[in-house]
Coordinates of C-alpha atoms in Angstrom, one line a residue:
Chain A
M256 CA -25.3 -11.3 21.0
G257 CA -28.5 -12.1 19.1
G258 CA -28.5 -13.0 15.5
F259 CA -30.0 -9.7 14.5
V260 CA -27.7 -7.0 15.8
P261 CA -24.6 -8.0 14.0
H262 CA -26.4 -7.9 10.6
V263 CA -27.7 -4.4 11.4
I264 CA -24.2 -3.1 12.2
L265 CA -22.6 -4.9 9.2
L266 CA -25.3 -3.7 6.8
A267 CA -24.9 -0.2 8.1
Y268 CA -21.2 -0.3 7.4
V269 CA -21.8 -1.9 3.9
V270 CA -23.9 1.2 3.1
V271 CA -21.0 3.5 4.4
A272 CA -18.4 1.5 2.3
C273 CA -20.3 0.9 -0.9
G274 CA -23.0 3.6 -0.9
P275 CA -20.7 6.4 -2.2
I276 CA -19.3 4.1 -4.9
L277 CA -22.8 3.1 -6.0
M278 CA -23.9 6.7 -6.0
I279 CA -21.1 7.6 -8.4
V280 CA -21.7 4.7 -10.8
M281 CA -25.5 5.2 -10.7
N282 CA -25.3 8.9 -11.5
S283 CA -22.8 8.5 -14.3
F284 CA -25.6 7.0 -16.4
K285 CA -28.0 9.9 -15.8
S286 CA -28.7 13.2 -17.4
R287 CA -27.2 16.3 -15.9
Q288 CA -30.5 17.5 -14.6
A289 CA -31.3 14.2 -12.9
I290 CA -27.9 14.1 -11.2
F291 CA -28.8 17.2 -9.3
S292 CA -32.5 16.8 -8.9
E293 CA -32.5 13.2 -7.6
P294 CA -29.0 12.1 -6.7
F295 CA -30.2 9.0 -4.9
A296 CA -32.5 7.6 -7.6
P297 CA -31.2 4.9 -10.0
P298 CA -31.3 5.8 -13.7
N299 CA -34.6 5.2 -15.4
A300 CA -35.9 5.5 -18.9
S301 CA -36.3 9.2 -18.8
S302 CA -33.1 10.1 -17.0
F303 CA -30.8 7.5 -18.7
D304 CA -28.0 9.3 -20.5
L305 CA -24.5 8.3 -21.7
S306 CA -23.2 11.8 -22.6
G307 CA -20.6 11.6 -19.9
F308 CA -19.0 8.5 -21.4
E309 CA -19.1 10.1 -24.9
T310 CA -17.3 13.2 -23.6
V311 CA -14.6 11.0 -22.0
F312 CA -13.8 9.0 -25.2
E313 CA -14.0 12.0 -27.5
R314 CA -12.0 14.4 -25.4
S315 CA -9.3 12.1 -23.9
R316 CA -7.4 9.0 -24.9
F317 CA -8.8 6.9 -22.2
E318 CA -8.3 3.6 -24.1
L319 CA -4.6 4.5 -24.4
Y320 CA -4.4 5.2 -20.6
F321 CA -5.9 1.8 -19.9
F322 CA -3.5 0.1 -22.3
N323 CA -0.5 1.8 -20.5
S324 CA -1.7 0.9 -17.0
F325 CA -2.3 -2.6 -18.2
I326 CA 1.2 -3.0 -19.7
V327 CA 2.9 -1.5 -16.7
T328 CA 0.9 -3.5 -14.2
V329 CA 1.2 -6.8 -16.0
C330 CA 4.9 -6.5 -16.7
S331 CA 5.7 -5.4 -13.1
V332 CA 3.7 -8.1 -11.5
F333 CA 5.2 -10.7 -13.8
L334 CA 8.7 -9.6 -13.0
V335 CA 8.1 -9.4 -9.3
L336 CA 6.7 -13.0 -9.3
L337 CA 9.4 -14.4 -11.6
L338 CA 12.5 -12.7 -10.0
G339 CA 11.0 -12.8 -6.5
S340 CA 10.2 -16.5 -6.7
M341 CA 13.7 -17.2 -8.1
A342 CA 15.4 -15.4 -5.3
A343 CA 13.0 -16.8 -2.7
F344 CA 13.7 -20.3 -3.9
A345 CA 17.5 -19.8 -3.6
L346 CA 17.1 -18.4 0.0
A347 CA 14.9 -21.3 1.0
E348 CA 16.8 -24.1 -0.7
Y349 CA 20.5 -23.5 -0.4
R350 CA 22.9 -22.6 2.4
F351 CA 25.6 -20.2 1.5
A352 CA 27.8 -17.6 3.2
G353 CA 26.0 -14.3 3.7
M354 CA 22.5 -15.6 3.1
T355 CA 21.1 -14.2 6.3
L356 CA 22.6 -10.9 5.4
L357 CA 21.1 -11.0 2.0
A358 CA 17.7 -12.0 3.3
L359 CA 17.8 -9.1 5.8
Y360 CA 19.0 -6.7 3.0
M361 CA 16.0 -7.6 0.9
A362 CA 13.6 -7.5 3.9
V363 CA 14.6 -3.9 4.9
G364 CA 12.8 -2.7 1.7
I365 CA 9.5 -3.9 3.2
M366 CA 9.5 -1.1 5.8
I367 CA 11.2 1.7 3.8
P368 CA 8.9 3.5 1.4
I369 CA 10.5 3.8 -2.0
R370 CA 9.0 7.3 -2.4
L371 CA 11.7 8.6 -0.1
G372 CA 14.2 7.9 -2.9
T373 CA 12.3 9.8 -5.5
V374 CA 15.0 12.4 -6.1
G375 CA 17.6 9.7 -6.7
I376 CA 15.2 7.7 -8.9
L377 CA 14.4 10.6 -11.1
E378 CA 18.1 11.4 -11.5
L379 CA 18.8 7.8 -12.3
L380 CA 16.1 7.5 -14.9
V381 CA 17.2 10.8 -16.5
S382 CA 20.7 9.4 -16.9
L383 CA 19.4 6.1 -18.3
G384 CA 17.1 8.0 -20.7
L385 CA 14.0 6.2 -19.2
V386 CA 11.9 9.3 -18.2
N387 CA 8.5 9.2 -19.8
S388 CA 8.8 5.6 -20.6
L389 CA 6.7 2.6 -19.5
A390 CA 9.9 0.7 -19.0
G391 CA 11.1 3.1 -16.3
L392 CA 7.9 2.7 -14.4
V393 CA 8.1 -1.1 -14.7
L394 CA 11.6 -1.1 -13.3
V395 CA 10.7 1.1 -10.3
Y396 CA 7.6 -0.9 -9.5
T397 CA 9.4 -4.2 -9.7
A398 CA 12.0 -2.9 -7.2
M399 CA 9.2 -1.7 -5.0
G400 CA 7.4 -5.1 -5.1
L401 CA 10.4 -7.4 -4.7
P402 CA 11.2 -7.1 -1.0
L403 CA 7.8 -8.4 0.2
A404 CA 7.6 -11.0 -2.5
V405 CA 11.0 -12.5 -1.6
F406 CA 10.2 -12.5 2.1
V407 CA 6.8 -14.1 1.8
L408 CA 7.6 -16.6 -1.0
T409 CA 10.7 -17.8 0.9
S410 CA 8.5 -19.0 3.7
F411 CA 6.2 -20.7 1.2
F412 CA 9.1 -22.5 -0.5
K413 CA 10.4 -23.7 2.9
Q414 CA 7.2 -25.7 3.1
V415 CA 7.7 -27.6 -0.1
P416 CA 8.5 -31.2 1.0
K417 CA 12.2 -32.0 0.6
E418 CA 11.5 -35.5 -0.7
L419 CA 9.9 -34.1 -3.8
K420 CA 12.9 -32.0 -4.7
D421 CA 15.4 -34.7 -3.8
A422 CA 13.4 -37.3 -5.9
A423 CA 13.6 -34.9 -8.9
R424 CA 17.4 -34.5 -8.4
I425 CA 17.9 -38.3 -8.3
D426 CA 16.0 -38.5 -11.5
G427 CA 18.6 -36.2 -13.0
A428 CA 16.9 -32.9 -12.8
N429 CA 19.1 -29.9 -12.6
E430 CA 18.5 -27.0 -10.1
Y431 CA 16.5 -25.0 -12.6
R432 CA 14.2 -27.9 -13.3
V433 CA 13.8 -28.4 -9.5
Y434 CA 12.7 -24.7 -9.2
S435 CA 10.2 -25.1 -12.0
L436 CA 8.7 -28.1 -10.2
A437 CA 8.5 -26.3 -6.9
V438 CA 6.8 -23.1 -8.3
P439 CA 3.4 -24.7 -9.0
L440 CA 3.3 -25.9 -5.4
I441 CA 3.3 -22.4 -4.0
R442 CA 0.5 -21.1 -6.1
P443 CA -1.5 -19.7 -3.2
G444 CA 1.5 -17.6 -2.2
L445 CA 2.0 -16.4 -5.8
A446 CA -1.7 -15.4 -6.1
A447 CA -1.6 -13.4 -2.8
I448 CA 1.6 -11.6 -3.7
G449 CA 0.4 -11.0 -7.3
I450 CA -2.8 -9.2 -6.0
Y451 CA -0.8 -7.4 -3.4
T452 CA 1.7 -6.1 -5.9
M453 CA -0.9 -5.2 -8.5
L454 CA -3.2 -3.0 -6.4
P455 CA -0.7 -0.2 -5.4
I456 CA 0.8 -0.2 -8.9
W457 CA -2.5 0.2 -10.8
N458 CA -3.6 2.8 -8.3
D459 CA -0.4 4.8 -8.0
L460 CA -0.3 8.5 -8.8
W461 CA 3.1 9.5 -7.5
F462 CA 5.5 7.8 -9.9
P463 CA 3.5 8.4 -13.1
L464 CA 3.1 12.0 -12.1
I465 CA 6.9 12.4 -11.6
L466 CA 8.5 9.9 -13.9
A467 CA 6.1 9.6 -16.8
P468 CA 3.8 12.6 -17.1
A469 CA 3.7 12.7 -20.9
E470 CA 0.4 12.1 -22.7
N471 CA 1.4 9.0 -24.6
V472 CA 2.6 7.1 -21.5
R473 CA -0.1 8.3 -19.1
T474 CA -1.6 5.7 -16.8
V475 CA -5.3 5.5 -15.9
T476 CA -4.8 7.1 -12.5
L477 CA -2.8 10.0 -13.9
G478 CA -5.1 10.3 -16.9
A479 CA -8.1 10.4 -14.7
Q480 CA -6.4 13.0 -12.4
A481 CA -5.6 15.3 -15.4
F482 CA -9.0 14.8 -17.0
L483 CA -10.9 15.5 -13.7
G484 CA -8.9 18.7 -13.2
Q485 CA -9.8 19.9 -16.6
F486 CA -13.5 18.9 -16.7
V487 CA -14.2 19.6 -13.1
T488 CA -17.5 21.4 -13.9
D489 CA -18.8 18.8 -16.3
W490 CA -20.3 16.4 -13.8
N491 CA -21.4 13.8 -16.4
A492 CA -17.9 13.5 -17.7
V493 CA -16.4 13.4 -14.2
L494 CA -18.8 10.7 -13.0
A495 CA -18.1 8.7 -16.2
V496 CA -14.3 8.8 -15.7
L497 CA -14.6 7.7 -12.1
T498 CA -16.9 4.8 -13.1
L499 CA -14.5 3.8 -15.9
A500 CA -11.5 3.9 -13.6
M501 CA -13.1 2.0 -10.8
L502 CA -15.0 -0.8 -12.4
P503 CA -12.1 -2.9 -13.8
M504 CA -10.4 -3.1 -10.4
I505 CA -13.5 -3.8 -8.5
A506 CA -14.5 -6.5 -10.9
L507 CA -11.0 -8.1 -10.7
Y508 CA -11.1 -7.9 -6.9
I509 CA -14.5 -9.5 -6.6
V510 CA -13.3 -12.4 -8.9
F511 CA -10.1 -12.9 -6.8
S512 CA -11.4 -11.9 -3.4
K513 CA -11.1 -15.4 -1.9
Q514 CA -7.4 -15.6 -2.8
F515 CA -6.9 -12.0 -1.6
V516 CA -8.4 -12.6 1.8
R517 CA -6.7 -15.9 2.1
G518 CA -3.4 -14.2 1.5
L519 CA -4.1 -11.6 4.1
T520 CA -5.2 -14.2 6.7
G521 CA -2.3 -16.5 6.1
G522 CA -4.4 -19.2 4.4
A523 CA -7.2 -19.3 7.0
L524 CA -10.6 -18.8 5.7
K525 CA -13.7 -19.3 7.8
Chain B
M61 CA -1.6 -20.0 12.5
S62 CA -0.1 -21.9 9.7
N63 CA 3.4 -21.1 8.7
T64 CA 2.4 -19.3 5.6
Q65 CA 3.0 -15.7 6.7
P66 CA 0.3 -13.4 5.4
P67 CA 1.8 -10.8 3.0
A68 CA 1.4 -8.1 5.6
P69 CA 4.8 -7.4 7.2
P70 CA 4.9 -9.5 10.3
D71 CA 5.7 -7.7 13.6
D72 CA 9.2 -9.0 13.7
V73 CA 10.3 -8.5 10.1
G74 CA 14.0 -8.3 10.8
A75 CA 14.1 -10.8 13.6
E76 CA 12.0 -13.3 11.7
V77 CA 14.4 -13.4 8.8
A78 CA 17.4 -13.7 11.1
V79 CA 15.9 -16.5 13.0
K80 CA 14.5 -18.5 10.1
A81 CA 17.6 -18.3 8.0
S82 CA 20.2 -20.9 9.0
P83 CA 23.4 -19.5 10.4
V84 CA 26.2 -18.8 8.0
R85 CA 28.2 -22.0 7.4
P86 CA 31.2 -22.2 9.7
A87 CA 34.7 -23.0 8.5
P88 CA 34.8 -25.9 6.1
S89 CA 36.4 -28.2 8.7
A90 CA 33.4 -27.9 11.0
G91 CA 30.8 -28.1 8.1
R92 CA 29.0 -31.3 7.2
R93 CA 29.9 -30.9 3.6
P94 CA 33.3 -30.0 2.2
R95 CA 33.6 -26.5 0.8
Q96 CA 31.4 -26.3 -2.2
R97 CA 32.7 -25.1 -5.6
F98 CA 31.2 -22.0 -7.0
R99 CA 27.6 -22.6 -7.7
L100 CA 26.4 -20.8 -10.8
H101 CA 22.7 -21.5 -10.2
L102 CA 22.8 -19.4 -7.0
L103 CA 23.9 -16.4 -9.0
V104 CA 21.3 -17.0 -11.6
F105 CA 18.5 -17.2 -9.0
L106 CA 19.6 -14.4 -6.8
L107 CA 21.2 -11.8 -9.0
P108 CA 18.3 -10.5 -11.0
A109 CA 16.1 -9.6 -8.0
A110 CA 19.1 -8.3 -6.0
A111 CA 20.2 -6.2 -8.9
I112 CA 16.9 -4.5 -9.7
Y113 CA 16.2 -3.9 -6.0
T114 CA 19.7 -2.4 -5.5
I115 CA 19.7 -0.3 -8.6
F116 CA 16.2 1.1 -8.5
M117 CA 15.5 1.2 -4.8
V118 CA 18.5 1.0 -2.5
Y119 CA 20.9 3.1 -4.6
P120 CA 18.3 6.0 -5.2
L121 CA 17.5 6.0 -1.4
V122 CA 21.2 6.2 -0.5
D123 CA 21.8 8.8 -3.2
S124 CA 18.9 10.9 -2.0
M125 CA 20.4 11.0 1.5
R126 CA 23.8 11.9 0.0
L127 CA 22.2 14.7 -2.0
S128 CA 20.7 16.2 1.2
L129 CA 24.3 17.1 2.1
Y130 CA 24.8 19.1 -1.1
A131 CA 23.6 22.5 -2.3
P132 CA 23.9 24.0 -5.8
Q133 CA 26.3 26.9 -6.0
D134 CA 27.0 28.7 -9.3
G135 CA 25.5 25.7 -11.1
I136 CA 27.6 23.0 -9.5
R137 CA 26.7 20.9 -6.5
M138 CA 28.9 21.6 -3.5
F139 CA 29.2 19.6 -0.3
V140 CA 27.6 21.7 2.5
G141 CA 27.3 19.2 5.3
L142 CA 24.2 19.6 7.4
E143 CA 23.5 23.1 6.2
N144 CA 20.3 22.1 4.4
F145 CA 18.9 20.6 7.6
V146 CA 19.8 23.7 9.6
H147 CA 18.1 25.8 7.0
L148 CA 15.0 23.6 6.9
L149 CA 14.6 23.7 10.7
T150 CA 15.5 27.4 11.4
D151 CA 14.7 29.4 8.3
D152 CA 11.6 31.5 9.1
L153 CA 9.5 30.6 6.1
L154 CA 10.7 27.0 5.5
S155 CA 10.7 25.9 9.1
A156 CA 7.1 27.2 9.5
R157 CA 6.1 25.1 6.6
F158 CA 8.1 22.1 7.8
W159 CA 6.7 22.0 11.4
N160 CA 3.2 22.7 10.1
A161 CA 3.5 19.6 7.8
V162 CA 4.9 17.5 10.6
W163 CA 2.0 18.5 12.9
N164 CA -0.6 17.9 10.2
N165 CA 0.9 14.6 9.4
L166 CA 0.7 13.5 13.0
V167 CA -2.9 14.7 13.2
F168 CA -3.6 12.7 10.0
F169 CA -2.1 9.6 11.7
A170 CA -3.9 10.1 15.0
I171 CA -7.3 10.2 13.3
H172 CA -6.4 7.0 11.5
F173 CA -5.3 5.4 14.7
F174 CA -8.3 6.4 16.8
V175 CA -11.0 5.7 14.2
Q176 CA -9.5 2.7 12.3
N177 CA -8.7 0.5 15.3
P178 CA -12.1 0.5 17.1
I179 CA -14.2 0.3 14.0
G180 CA -11.9 -2.3 12.4
L181 CA -12.0 -4.4 15.5
L182 CA -15.8 -4.1 15.8
L183 CA -16.3 -5.2 12.2
A184 CA -13.7 -8.0 12.6
A185 CA -15.4 -9.3 15.7
L186 CA -18.8 -9.4 14.0
L187 CA -17.4 -11.1 10.9
S188 CA -15.6 -13.7 12.9
S189 CA -18.5 -14.8 15.0
A190 CA -19.3 -18.5 14.4
T191 CA -22.9 -18.1 13.6
L192 CA -22.8 -15.3 11.1
K193 CA -24.5 -16.0 7.7
G194 CA -23.3 -14.3 4.5
R195 CA -19.9 -13.8 5.9
S196 CA -18.0 -13.9 2.6
I197 CA -20.4 -11.5 1.0
Y198 CA -19.9 -9.0 3.8
R199 CA -16.1 -9.4 3.7
T200 CA -16.0 -8.8 0.0
L201 CA -18.2 -5.7 0.1
L202 CA -16.5 -4.1 3.1
F203 CA -13.1 -4.4 1.5
I204 CA -14.1 -2.8 -1.8
P205 CA -13.0 0.8 -1.0
T206 CA -9.5 -0.4 -0.2
T207 CA -9.0 -1.6 -3.7
L208 CA -9.7 1.8 -5.3
S209 CA -7.2 4.4 -6.4
V210 CA -6.7 7.2 -4.0
V211 CA -7.4 9.6 -6.8
I212 CA -10.8 8.1 -7.3
V213 CA -11.5 8.1 -3.6
G214 CA -10.6 11.8 -3.4
F215 CA -13.0 12.7 -6.2
I216 CA -15.9 10.5 -5.0
W217 CA -15.9 12.4 -1.7
Q218 CA -15.3 15.7 -3.3
L219 CA -18.5 15.2 -5.3
I220 CA -20.5 13.9 -2.4
L221 CA -19.3 16.6 -0.1
N222 CA -19.8 19.3 -2.7
P223 CA -22.4 21.7 -1.4
I224 CA -23.7 22.1 -5.0
W225 CA -25.0 18.5 -4.8
G226 CA -26.8 19.5 -1.6
I227 CA -26.1 16.3 0.4
V228 CA -23.9 18.3 2.8
E229 CA -24.5 22.0 3.3
T230 CA -21.1 23.2 4.6
P231 CA -18.0 23.1 2.5
L232 CA -16.1 20.7 4.7
L233 CA -13.1 20.5 2.4
G234 CA -13.0 24.3 2.0
Q235 CA -12.6 25.4 5.6
S236 CA -9.2 25.2 7.3
S237 CA -10.9 24.1 10.5
T238 CA -12.4 21.0 9.0
A239 CA -10.4 20.2 5.8
L240 CA -7.7 18.0 7.4
I241 CA -10.1 16.0 9.5
T242 CA -12.3 15.4 6.5
L243 CA -9.4 14.3 4.4
S244 CA -8.2 12.0 7.2
L245 CA -11.6 10.4 7.4
M246 CA -11.8 9.9 3.7
S247 CA -8.5 8.0 4.0
V248 CA -9.8 6.0 6.9
W249 CA -12.9 5.1 4.8
Q250 CA -10.6 3.8 2.1
Y251 CA -8.1 1.8 4.2
I252 CA -10.1 0.5 7.1
G253 CA -10.4 -2.9 5.2
I254 CA -6.8 -3.7 6.0
P255 CA -7.0 -3.5 9.9
M256 CA -10.4 -5.2 9.7
I257 CA -9.0 -8.2 7.7
L258 CA -5.9 -8.5 9.8
F259 CA -7.8 -8.5 13.1
Y260 CA -10.2 -10.9 11.5
A261 CA -7.3 -13.3 10.7
V262 CA -6.2 -13.3 14.4
L263 CA -9.8 -13.8 15.7
I264 CA -10.5 -16.8 13.4
A265 CA -7.2 -18.4 14.4
I266 CA -8.2 -18.5 18.1
P267 CA -8.7 -22.2 19.0
D268 CA -12.3 -23.2 19.8
E269 CA -11.1 -24.9 23.0
L270 CA -10.0 -21.6 24.4
L271 CA -13.4 -20.0 23.9
E272 CA -15.1 -23.1 25.1
A273 CA -13.0 -23.0 28.3
A274 CA -14.0 -19.4 28.9
R275 CA -17.7 -20.4 28.4
V276 CA -17.3 -23.3 30.9
D277 CA -15.8 -20.8 33.4
G278 CA -19.0 -18.8 33.1
A279 CA -17.8 -15.9 30.9
N280 CA -20.5 -14.3 28.8
G281 CA -19.8 -13.1 25.2
W282 CA -18.7 -9.7 26.3
Q283 CA -16.3 -11.0 28.9
T284 CA -14.9 -13.5 26.5
F285 CA -14.2 -10.8 24.0
W286 CA -12.4 -8.5 26.5
R287 CA -10.5 -11.1 28.4
V288 CA -9.7 -13.7 25.8
K289 CA -9.9 -12.2 22.3
F290 CA -8.8 -8.6 22.9
P291 CA -5.4 -9.5 24.5
L292 CA -4.7 -11.8 21.5
V293 CA -5.5 -9.0 19.0
L294 CA -3.3 -6.3 20.7
P295 CA 0.0 -7.3 19.1
T296 CA -1.8 -7.0 15.7
V297 CA -3.1 -3.5 16.7
G298 CA 0.6 -2.6 17.0
I299 CA 1.6 -4.0 13.6
V300 CA -1.4 -2.3 11.9
S301 CA -0.5 1.0 13.6
V302 CA 3.1 0.8 12.3
I303 CA 2.0 0.0 8.8
T304 CA -0.5 2.9 8.9
Y305 CA 2.1 5.3 10.3
V306 CA 4.6 4.5 7.6
A307 CA 1.9 4.8 4.9
N308 CA 0.6 8.1 6.4
M309 CA 4.0 9.6 6.6
N310 CA 4.5 9.4 2.9
A311 CA 0.9 9.9 1.9
F312 CA 0.5 12.4 -0.9
D313 CA -2.0 11.3 -3.6
L314 CA -5.1 12.1 -1.6
I315 CA -4.1 15.7 -0.6
Y316 CA -2.7 16.4 -4.1
T317 CA -5.9 15.2 -5.8
V318 CA -8.3 17.1 -3.6
K319 CA -6.4 20.2 -2.6
G320 CA -3.5 20.4 -5.1
A321 CA 0.2 20.7 -4.4
L322 CA -0.5 23.9 -2.3
A323 CA -2.5 21.8 0.2
G324 CA -4.9 24.6 1.1
P325 CA -6.7 26.3 2.5
D326 CA -3.7 28.2 3.7
F327 CA -1.6 25.0 4.1
A328 CA -4.1 23.5 6.5
T329 CA -3.8 20.2 4.8
D330 CA -0.1 20.3 4.0
I331 CA 1.6 17.0 5.0
M332 CA 5.2 15.8 4.5
G333 CA 4.4 14.3 1.1
T334 CA 3.0 17.5 -0.4
L335 CA 5.8 19.6 1.2
F336 CA 8.4 17.2 -0.4
F337 CA 6.7 17.5 -3.8
R338 CA 6.6 21.3 -3.7
T339 CA 10.2 21.5 -2.4
F340 CA 11.5 19.1 -5.1
F341 CA 9.5 20.4 -8.1
G342 CA 8.8 24.0 -7.1
F343 CA 5.4 25.7 -7.4
Q344 CA 4.3 29.1 -8.5
L345 CA 7.1 31.5 -7.5
Q346 CA 9.4 29.2 -5.7
R347 CA 11.9 27.2 -7.7
G348 CA 12.2 23.5 -7.1
S349 CA 15.4 22.1 -5.6
S350 CA 16.5 18.5 -5.8
T351 CA 18.9 18.9 -2.9
M352 CA 16.3 20.6 -0.6
G353 CA 13.8 18.0 -1.8
A354 CA 16.3 15.3 -0.8
T355 CA 16.6 17.0 2.6
V356 CA 12.8 16.9 3.2
A357 CA 12.8 13.2 2.1
T358 CA 15.6 12.4 4.6
M359 CA 13.6 14.1 7.3
M360 CA 10.6 12.0 6.4
F361 CA 12.9 8.9 6.7
V362 CA 14.0 10.1 10.2
L363 CA 10.4 10.6 11.3
I364 CA 9.4 7.1 10.0
L365 CA 12.4 5.6 11.7
V366 CA 11.6 7.3 15.0
G367 CA 8.0 6.0 14.9
V368 CA 9.1 2.4 14.0
L369 CA 11.8 2.4 16.7
L370 CA 9.3 3.7 19.3
Y371 CA 7.0 0.8 18.4
F372 CA 9.7 -1.8 18.6
F373 CA 11.2 -0.6 21.9
V374 CA 8.1 0.7 23.7
Y375 CA 5.0 -1.1 22.4
Q376 CA 6.4 -4.5 21.6
R377 CA 8.1 -4.8 25.0
R378 CA 4.9 -3.9 26.9
V379 CA 2.4 -6.0 25.0
E380 CA 2.2 -9.6 26.0
H381 CA 2.5 -12.0 23.0
Y382 CA 0.8 -15.3 23.3
E383 CA 1.7 -18.4 21.4
L384 CA -1.4 -20.2 20.2

């Protein structure tokens, strides 16, 4: 193939992938009239308009939704990485009766969608008094993220050289100290799993809708869903909400895209 | 490939674990070390993860399946065996909804399968070519839709496809003949980054000697792709398809966002996830039922299991796996 054709195809698909997003972001900064008269034109001095964003912050508690999503995502990812790496370390490092069974038991959760247990989860959270709480969401998301984290991090820990760990033990380090020495060595694995766990949690609609629909614990995704349903005819507000909900994730992804792709391709990066 | 598994479930999830983990230690007499005393640190390392996973994922799943065998009678739950399943599969109204959702869900998956794989493979092949400039920029841009929330994706396309905006004239999401296909393509648009990146990972791992050998044998680029690269990618096509199938079978957010829980027009876009939601929570005139909801969820589990087993026993056996 010549050097020209691949670029044409790839650029065409970049337009397909990013065009719609760009169109939404662009139009969110335009006046209502300009949105409809020239949907493809970028905002200029005469069409520039922030009324959509004003509506969003006046009529909904978007900053609170952001805060809730942030708390839930950060706590869940932290717990998945901490508890997942602890369990993975034990599975990689020690030999004990039933370890194969335990590894399998954890791995089964990779293939079974947790949503199928929603009826049971709701009943459990009702009995624990955790409905409409961020803590309830964090616990469910942590359970959802652990199987893959344990599975992947186990194979990362198996590659940490044995000499390092044994040297630490000879120097009198206890097992917890050995774990804390091994964790920094699997940073690529932690980064990949961190991003992987984060995306579906931040973007989830199902569990917030069912387990935490109350206004004060709403996440961005649910808040956007509710707001969009209510303001469906106010295009400025709708476009502004979409822009607000999209940009943080896209920015974060672009910053970490190398680690992300590396995680998906098993460390290879060409 | 290096040993660091990518965080996508490998094609042999169960087997991999079973093989990698060392066998359970035989009786103390045969072991290298004498029987160890109770090791507290093992408990400290393993218990938190195992407990949260068990309490918040495994137990609710098992409990949901148990609940599917009960039905409320005079305010208390009574054991009714498989009655809920019989009801779901034979009751005039319910079974029509159920089979419609199963069918729509299979269509939803089929569109993913037939659109995602060829386009994903094409993009991956272009991205992995040795001479391409600006590779990382392309890779980053092409993956952006995958990072968005489904709610956002639903609304982006609703705006763009809205006849008011005049970019598209026909109400694609409003007609029962086109609504499901349109929604499926919206979902493909969002998730195509995943097959693309996974295929790409396989393609860049192919040793240069192999491609060099093909060239020396007189193969042109086209032949090299179909005879060398494509057979190596096929196992990954299988994995991607299983992941997609499982995700499609419990999809919900997109339909709910764009069409609401009623999945209109006239249930044309109703899939298992929306049926489950309505059965569990009720809508309009129908009262929700947690036991019937659990029954629908259990049927979803069965459908997923059948799909995954088909893959393991039919596809994996037929496709050649090459060690690189």
